XYZ file of N, CA and C in Angstrom:
516
model
N -17.659 6.318 -1.748
C -16.770 5.682 -3.008
C -16.734 4.200 -2.547
N -16.847 3.380 -3.761
C -16.637 2.014 -3.599
C -15.208 1.665 -4.244
N -14.846 0.629 -3.788
C -13.577 -0.034 -4.449
C -13.817 -1.474 -4.961
N -13.104 -1.761 -5.845
C -13.414 -3.137 -6.562
C -12.372 -4.230 -6.022
N -11.178 -3.757 -5.837
C -10.250 -4.724 -5.292
C -9.092 -4.160 -4.621
N -8.369 -4.759 -3.770
C -7.049 -4.525 -3.203
C -6.148 -5.563 -3.353
N -5.081 -5.298 -4.005
C -3.965 -6.244 -4.116
C -2.716 -5.936 -3.314
N -2.361 -6.924 -2.379
C -1.096 -6.677 -1.621
C -0.072 -7.604 -2.146
N 1.037 -6.914 -2.127
C 2.444 -7.352 -2.752
C 2.334 -7.675 -4.216
N 1.749 -6.574 -4.835
C 1.734 -6.440 -6.288
C 3.057 -5.833 -6.927
N 3.448 -6.420 -7.975
C 4.733 -5.964 -8.648
C 4.456 -5.304 -9.956
N 3.165 -5.256 -10.352
C 2.889 -4.770 -11.816
C 2.369 -3.427 -11.962
N 2.132 -2.666 -10.854
C 1.667 -1.415 -10.977
C 2.475 -0.329 -10.290
N 3.611 -0.346 -10.617
C 4.635 0.562 -9.895
C 5.887 -0.090 -9.551
N 6.815 0.715 -9.181
C 8.197 0.022 -8.926
C 8.070 -0.539 -7.643
N 8.514 -1.747 -7.544
C 8.725 -2.472 -6.245
C 7.464 -3.193 -5.902
N 7.458 -3.642 -4.543
C 6.329 -4.456 -4.168
C 5.393 -3.335 -3.505
N 4.129 -3.423 -3.865
C 3.125 -2.422 -3.533
C 1.778 -2.902 -3.082
N 1.276 -2.121 -2.341
C -0.269 -2.337 -2.190
C -1.103 -1.509 -3.260
N -1.949 -2.041 -3.889
C -2.573 -1.553 -4.861
C -4.347 -1.380 -4.744
N -4.669 -0.180 -4.750
C -6.267 -0.132 -4.481
C -6.886 0.279 -5.732
N -7.889 -0.804 -6.200
C -8.581 -0.485 -7.534
C -9.907 0.073 -7.122
N -10.163 1.514 -7.421
C -11.364 2.196 -7.042
C -12.463 1.835 -8.119
N -13.568 2.017 -7.669
C -14.769 1.845 -8.830
C -15.154 3.105 -9.268
N -15.580 3.125 -10.523
C -16.071 4.383 -11.103
C -15.016 4.819 -12.149
N -15.506 4.914 -13.454
C -14.678 5.309 -14.397
C -15.786 5.714 -15.693
N -15.566 7.001 -16.119
C -16.483 7.438 -17.448
C -15.561 7.267 -18.613
N -14.324 6.970 -18.571
C -13.681 6.934 -19.939
C -14.024 5.706 -20.678
N -14.356 4.452 -20.230
C -14.669 3.233 -20.985
C -13.897 3.058 -22.203
N -12.579 2.891 -21.840
C -11.543 2.635 -23.014
C -11.875 1.149 -23.599
N -11.801 1.352 -24.924
C -12.026 0.224 -25.568
C -10.901 -0.822 -25.231
N -11.320 -2.069 -24.948
C -10.422 -3.130 -24.505
C -9.828 -2.861 -23.090
N -10.463 -2.086 -22.292
C -10.001 -1.905 -20.954
C -9.900 -3.320 -20.208
N -8.697 -3.397 -19.335
C -8.417 -4.580 -18.783
C -9.143 -4.634 -17.529
N -9.981 -3.823 -17.164
C -10.723 -3.847 -15.847
C -12.255 -3.218 -16.046
N -13.083 -3.575 -17.071
C -14.288 -2.975 -17.405
C -15.231 -3.195 -16.210
N -15.253 -4.023 -15.357
C -16.065 -4.047 -14.184
C -15.898 -2.963 -13.260
N -14.759 -2.215 -13.316
C -14.419 -1.256 -12.432
C -15.183 0.119 -12.759
N -15.852 0.090 -13.975
C -16.474 1.196 -14.578
C -17.516 1.824 -13.645
N -18.336 0.885 -13.190
C -19.425 1.109 -12.371
C -19.246 1.788 -11.048
N -19.768 2.734 -10.686
C -19.447 3.492 -9.382
C -19.940 2.472 -8.305
N -20.897 1.763 -8.453
C -21.399 0.974 -7.444
C -20.762 -0.444 -7.445
N -19.858 -0.755 -8.200
C -19.122 -1.987 -8.252
C -18.422 -2.225 -6.812
N -18.300 -3.290 -6.328
C -17.509 -3.629 -5.230
C -17.981 -3.247 -3.837
N -17.167 -2.907 -3.034
C -17.564 -2.733 -1.478
C -17.186 -1.315 -1.199
N -17.850 -0.735 -0.049
C -17.793 0.584 0.339
C -16.286 0.657 0.812
N -15.715 1.837 0.633
C -14.291 2.170 1.111
C -14.435 2.905 2.442
N -14.393 1.916 3.488
C -14.538 2.346 4.841
C -13.319 2.783 5.465
N -13.452 3.352 6.629
C -12.178 3.609 7.533
C -11.411 2.248 7.853
N -12.101 1.186 8.057
C -11.578 -0.120 8.279
C -10.721 -0.476 7.053
N -11.339 -0.400 6.007
C -10.566 -0.646 4.657
C -9.266 0.230 4.484
N -9.388 1.490 4.946
C -8.303 2.326 4.774
C -7.141 1.995 5.784
N -7.744 1.480 7.125
C -6.654 1.117 7.992
C -5.872 -0.174 7.626
N -6.565 -1.034 7.052
C -5.993 -2.177 6.437
C -4.996 -1.948 5.529
N -5.158 -0.989 4.530
C -4.308 -0.720 3.637
C -3.001 -0.123 4.177
N -3.413 0.779 5.081
C -2.206 1.640 5.776
C -1.323 0.533 6.542
N -2.017 -0.289 7.205
C -1.177 -1.365 7.910
C -0.413 -2.231 6.879
N -0.886 -2.416 5.852
C -0.139 -3.269 4.735
C 1.128 -2.555 4.209
N 1.160 -1.233 4.417
C 2.385 -0.336 3.952
C 3.513 -0.409 5.103
N 3.287 -1.030 6.184
C 4.314 -0.931 7.166
C 5.669 -1.560 6.932
N 5.688 -2.963 6.337
C 6.881 -3.737 6.213
C 7.818 -2.799 5.305
N 9.084 -3.102 5.587
C 10.160 -2.235 4.834
C 10.193 -2.696 3.401
N 9.740 -3.924 3.032
C 9.852 -4.371 1.602
C 8.644 -3.859 0.738
N 7.738 -3.220 1.432
C 6.552 -2.491 0.623
C 7.200 -1.214 0.300
N 7.221 -1.030 -1.027
C 7.729 0.460 -1.533
C 6.711 1.419 -1.513
N 5.409 1.287 -1.810
C 4.458 2.154 -1.658
C 3.022 1.706 -2.014
N 2.185 2.672 -2.188
C 0.744 2.512 -2.568
C 0.524 3.084 -4.239
N -0.326 2.301 -4.769
C -0.733 2.467 -6.116
C -2.198 2.736 -6.164
N -2.840 3.625 -6.656
C -4.247 3.964 -6.917
C -4.736 3.754 -8.368
N -5.449 2.934 -8.827
C -5.981 2.882 -9.983
C -7.523 2.388 -9.929
N -7.895 1.842 -11.014
C -9.335 1.313 -11.072
C -9.895 0.841 -12.256
N -11.104 1.439 -12.439
C -11.786 2.567 -12.361
C -10.719 3.694 -12.586
N -11.134 4.945 -11.991
C -10.320 6.115 -12.187
C -10.180 6.898 -10.776
N -9.093 6.987 -10.260
C -9.024 7.766 -8.984
C -9.339 9.272 -9.226
N -9.308 9.738 -10.459
C -9.620 11.052 -10.609
C -10.934 11.478 -11.075
N -11.758 10.574 -11.090
C -13.298 10.891 -11.070
C -13.535 11.912 -10.203
N -14.309 12.924 -10.266
C -14.515 13.845 -9.239
C -14.877 13.261 -7.841
N -15.902 12.370 -8.024
C -16.307 11.870 -6.566
C -15.206 10.955 -6.020
N -14.276 10.392 -6.740
C -13.361 9.527 -6.061
C -12.284 10.367 -5.505
N -11.927 11.594 -6.321
C -10.885 12.536 -5.591
C -11.328 12.881 -4.178
N -12.539 13.289 -4.100
C -13.156 13.762 -2.814
C -12.988 12.748 -1.776
N -13.101 11.458 -2.085
C -13.016 10.505 -1.052
C -11.577 10.022 -0.738
N -10.713 10.023 -1.778
C -9.174 9.505 -1.747
C -8.367 10.555 -1.042
N -8.793 11.806 -1.181
C -7.837 12.945 -0.790
C -7.510 12.630 0.691
N -8.613 12.684 1.691
C -8.336 12.340 2.951
C -7.650 11.119 3.400
N -7.885 10.025 2.705
C -7.112 8.847 2.770
C -5.568 8.962 2.529
N -5.344 9.613 1.285
C -3.947 9.793 0.901
C -3.158 10.652 1.768
N -3.919 11.676 2.503
C -3.159 12.429 3.506
C -2.887 11.511 4.626
N -3.622 10.707 4.973
C -3.368 9.751 6.134
C -2.160 8.864 5.732
N -2.189 8.277 4.540
C -0.955 7.506 4.063
C 0.388 8.284 4.159
N 0.193 9.534 3.719
C 1.630 10.473 3.773
C 1.806 10.562 5.052
N 0.915 10.715 6.109
C 1.313 10.998 7.584
C 1.743 9.648 8.277
N 0.994 8.694 7.949
C 1.540 7.276 8.680
C 2.769 6.621 7.998
N 2.897 6.884 6.518
C 4.031 6.184 5.989
C 4.792 7.132 5.073
N 5.399 8.128 5.789
C 6.021 9.142 4.869
C 7.075 8.757 3.832
N 7.643 7.673 4.168
C 8.722 7.141 3.285
C 8.346 6.280 2.081
N 7.065 6.044 2.093
C 6.493 5.299 0.806
C 6.009 6.171 -0.177
N 6.207 5.729 -1.438
C 5.853 6.514 -2.545
C 4.304 6.107 -3.067
N 3.642 7.058 -3.664
C 2.285 6.956 -4.127
C 2.306 7.200 -5.724
N 1.735 6.199 -6.371
C 1.529 6.239 -7.838
C -0.002 6.331 -7.943
N -0.331 6.859 -9.067
C -1.846 6.842 -9.440
C -1.976 6.759 -11.022
N -2.918 6.052 -11.384
C -3.176 5.897 -12.694
C -4.561 6.441 -13.125
N -4.633 7.366 -14.261
C -5.757 7.897 -14.708
C -5.857 7.839 -16.154
N -7.109 7.745 -16.730
C -7.504 7.733 -18.202
C -7.394 9.224 -18.438
N -7.423 10.148 -17.605
C -7.530 11.600 -18.055
C -5.837 12.115 -18.257
N -6.033 13.285 -19.027
C -4.629 13.930 -19.335
C -4.385 14.894 -18.362
N -3.419 14.856 -17.617
C -2.903 15.768 -16.601
C -2.836 17.168 -17.057
N -2.401 17.679 -18.200
C -2.322 19.100 -18.491
C -3.440 19.374 -19.440
N -4.605 18.476 -19.474
C -5.720 18.914 -20.069
C -7.045 18.936 -19.246
N -7.162 17.657 -18.716
C -8.249 17.346 -17.895
C -8.205 17.616 -16.520
N -7.091 17.686 -15.837
C -6.793 17.789 -14.371
C -6.484 19.384 -14.040
N -6.434 20.293 -15.011
C -6.012 21.606 -14.796
C -7.333 22.342 -14.526
N -7.156 23.507 -13.994
C -8.401 24.521 -13.791
C -9.140 24.461 -15.183
N -10.443 24.309 -15.198
C -11.345 24.353 -16.315
C -11.317 22.904 -17.160
N -10.434 22.055 -16.687
C -10.428 20.654 -17.282
C -11.611 19.793 -16.866
N -12.029 18.795 -17.522
C -13.304 18.104 -17.146
C -13.295 17.342 -15.861
N -12.209 17.084 -15.291
C -12.087 16.516 -13.925
C -11.472 17.190 -12.990
N -11.214 18.519 -13.211
C -10.546 19.348 -12.131
C -11.790 19.684 -11.079
N -11.335 19.613 -9.822
C -12.181 19.959 -8.685
C -11.542 20.762 -7.890
N -12.116 21.106 -6.587
C -11.508 21.834 -5.517
C -10.362 21.029 -4.837
N -10.459 19.629 -5.033
C -9.545 18.848 -4.442
C -8.315 18.420 -5.366
N -8.412 18.652 -6.605
C -7.437 18.124 -7.676
C -5.967 18.406 -7.366
N -5.823 19.806 -7.185
C -4.330 20.331 -6.777
C -3.649 19.698 -5.667
N -4.530 19.727 -4.604
C -3.862 18.977 -3.363
C -3.699 17.602 -3.482
N -4.789 16.890 -4.222
C -4.593 15.417 -4.422
C -3.256 15.031 -5.298
N -3.049 16.030 -6.339
C -1.940 15.685 -7.282
C -0.617 16.059 -6.355
N -0.675 17.071 -5.448
C 0.553 17.215 -4.689
C 1.031 15.988 -3.778
N 0.132 15.151 -3.640
C 0.372 14.007 -2.564
C 0.757 12.763 -3.506
N 0.954 12.945 -4.777
C 1.257 11.777 -5.558
C 2.655 11.919 -6.194
N 3.573 10.910 -6.213
C 4.813 10.982 -6.644
C 4.968 10.681 -8.276
N 4.053 9.777 -8.724
C 4.094 9.248 -9.992
C 2.475 9.340 -10.562
N 2.512 9.897 -11.681
C 1.087 9.802 -12.238
C 1.371 9.313 -13.761
N 0.650 8.063 -13.804
C 0.361 7.594 -15.233
C -0.952 8.131 -15.882
N -0.783 8.814 -16.858
C -2.051 9.513 -17.541
C -2.206 9.246 -18.900
N -3.494 9.296 -19.201
C -3.966 9.259 -20.592
C -4.645 7.891 -20.755
N -5.703 7.994 -21.696
C -6.520 6.604 -21.928
C -5.721 5.772 -22.535
N -6.247 4.439 -22.244
C -5.628 3.180 -23.060
C -6.247 3.262 -24.445
N -5.342 3.250 -25.422
C -5.664 3.152 -26.801
C -5.252 1.962 -27.420
N -6.237 1.188 -27.959
C -6.025 -0.232 -28.368
C -4.934 -0.205 -29.585
N -5.137 0.757 -30.348
C -4.310 0.912 -31.577
C -2.844 1.227 -31.156
N -2.642 1.741 -30.015
C -1.258 2.038 -29.481
C -0.747 1.133 -28.451
N -1.336 0.046 -28.331
C -0.948 -1.011 -27.468
C 0.344 -1.531 -27.685
N 1.154 -1.558 -26.632
C 2.469 -2.033 -26.701
C 2.779 -2.743 -25.516
N 3.049 -3.941 -25.505
C 3.262 -4.959 -24.357
C 4.881 -4.614 -23.863
N 5.548 -4.141 -24.560
C 7.109 -3.861 -24.100
C 7.164 -2.503 -23.142
N 6.020 -1.797 -23.145
C 6.126 -0.395 -22.204
C 6.092 -0.863 -20.794
N 6.738 -0.100 -20.019
C 6.800 -0.297 -18.494
C 5.698 0.437 -17.940
N 5.003 -0.194 -17.098
C 3.854 0.540 -16.265
C 2.817 1.383 -17.009
N 2.772 1.048 -18.449
C 1.634 1.628 -18.999
C 1.237 0.752 -20.181
N -0.004 0.869 -20.726
C -0.303 -0.139 -21.799
C -0.324 0.330 -23.264
N -0.383 1.681 -23.519
C -0.354 2.190 -24.769
C 0.548 3.430 -24.877
N 1.174 3.421 -26.077
C 2.173 4.524 -26.238
C 1.899 6.014 -26.030
N 0.555 6.354 -26.043
C 0.184 7.717 -25.676
C 0.313 7.887 -24.246
N 0.177 6.945 -23.345
C 0.147 7.223 -21.920
C 1.588 7.575 -21.558
N 1.641 8.393 -20.251
C 2.735 9.047 -19.868
C 3.093 8.500 -18.319
N 4.359 8.399 -18.010
C 4.650 8.087 -16.703
C 5.187 9.307 -16.145
N 4.746 10.224 -15.426
C 5.056 11.462 -15.136
C 5.485 11.704 -13.672
N 6.499 12.462 -13.411
C 7.090 12.712 -12.047
C 6.162 13.891 -11.519
N 5.064 13.432 -10.901
C 4.011 14.408 -10.399
C 4.547 15.487 -9.382
N 5.449 15.037 -8.699
C 5.840 15.995 -7.745
C 6.536 17.156 -8.444
N 7.374 16.837 -9.360
C 8.072 17.875 -10.231
C 6.989 18.735 -11.003
N 5.936 18.198 -11.458
C 5.039 18.867 -12.223
C 4.363 19.861 -11.149
N 3.901 19.488 -9.931
C 3.484 20.239 -8.957
C 4.165 21.441 -8.663
N 5.479 21.207 -8.585
C 6.397 22.239 -8.133
C 6.671 23.256 -9.359
N 6.826 22.849 -10.517
C 7.265 23.730 -11.610
C 6.377 23.845 -12.834
N 5.239 22.787 -12.824
C 4.240 22.984 -13.959
C 4.888 22.210 -15.272
N 5.992 21.817 -15.317
C 6.680 21.074 -16.122
C 6.476 19.602 -16.212
N 6.091 19.008 -17.287
C 5.899 17.557 -17.294
C 7.243 16.809 -17.625
N 7.611 16.056 -16.936
C 8.866 15.306 -17.164
C 8.444 13.800 -17.087
N 8.577 13.005 -18.248
C 8.370 11.510 -18.232
C 9.506 10.737 -17.671
N 9.238 9.963 -16.778
C 10.363 9.145 -16.165
C 10.636 7.765 -16.660
N 9.708 7.350 -17.592
C 9.939 6.116 -18.287
C 9.292 6.242 -19.640
């Protein structure tokens, strides 16, 4: 897997000060995407153990609330496979930090068994995420007053609750 960027001390992609990993690769190609350069899977640099170590180290300060995964799309099948072991490491090394993920796919349609991005890793990957922002960006539903999402169709979901109960609860 490649990544397009890492932002340290980001406050735009989740609650609090965060480390944000922009993965490469997205098949959604939303009209007016704010990161179209991340669509190409070969964009950016290889996501190596050294990069993982740098991200994990960046989570150590108390003022860092957590990690956010976006892109591209972390839920593209090949990205799930690469991110799952990394997110396990984050949980092990930084258990008090929360993890957010953004996807253009819809949780209860695309990430369930039989869905277009469901893989052998999806369930376990979802179980490691606290907040999932799902749904494609839709220009016609753009609303700059929304918190942590760009269009009204997108949902900010308590992913931990969903994994325990199957019920989708939007938290914002």
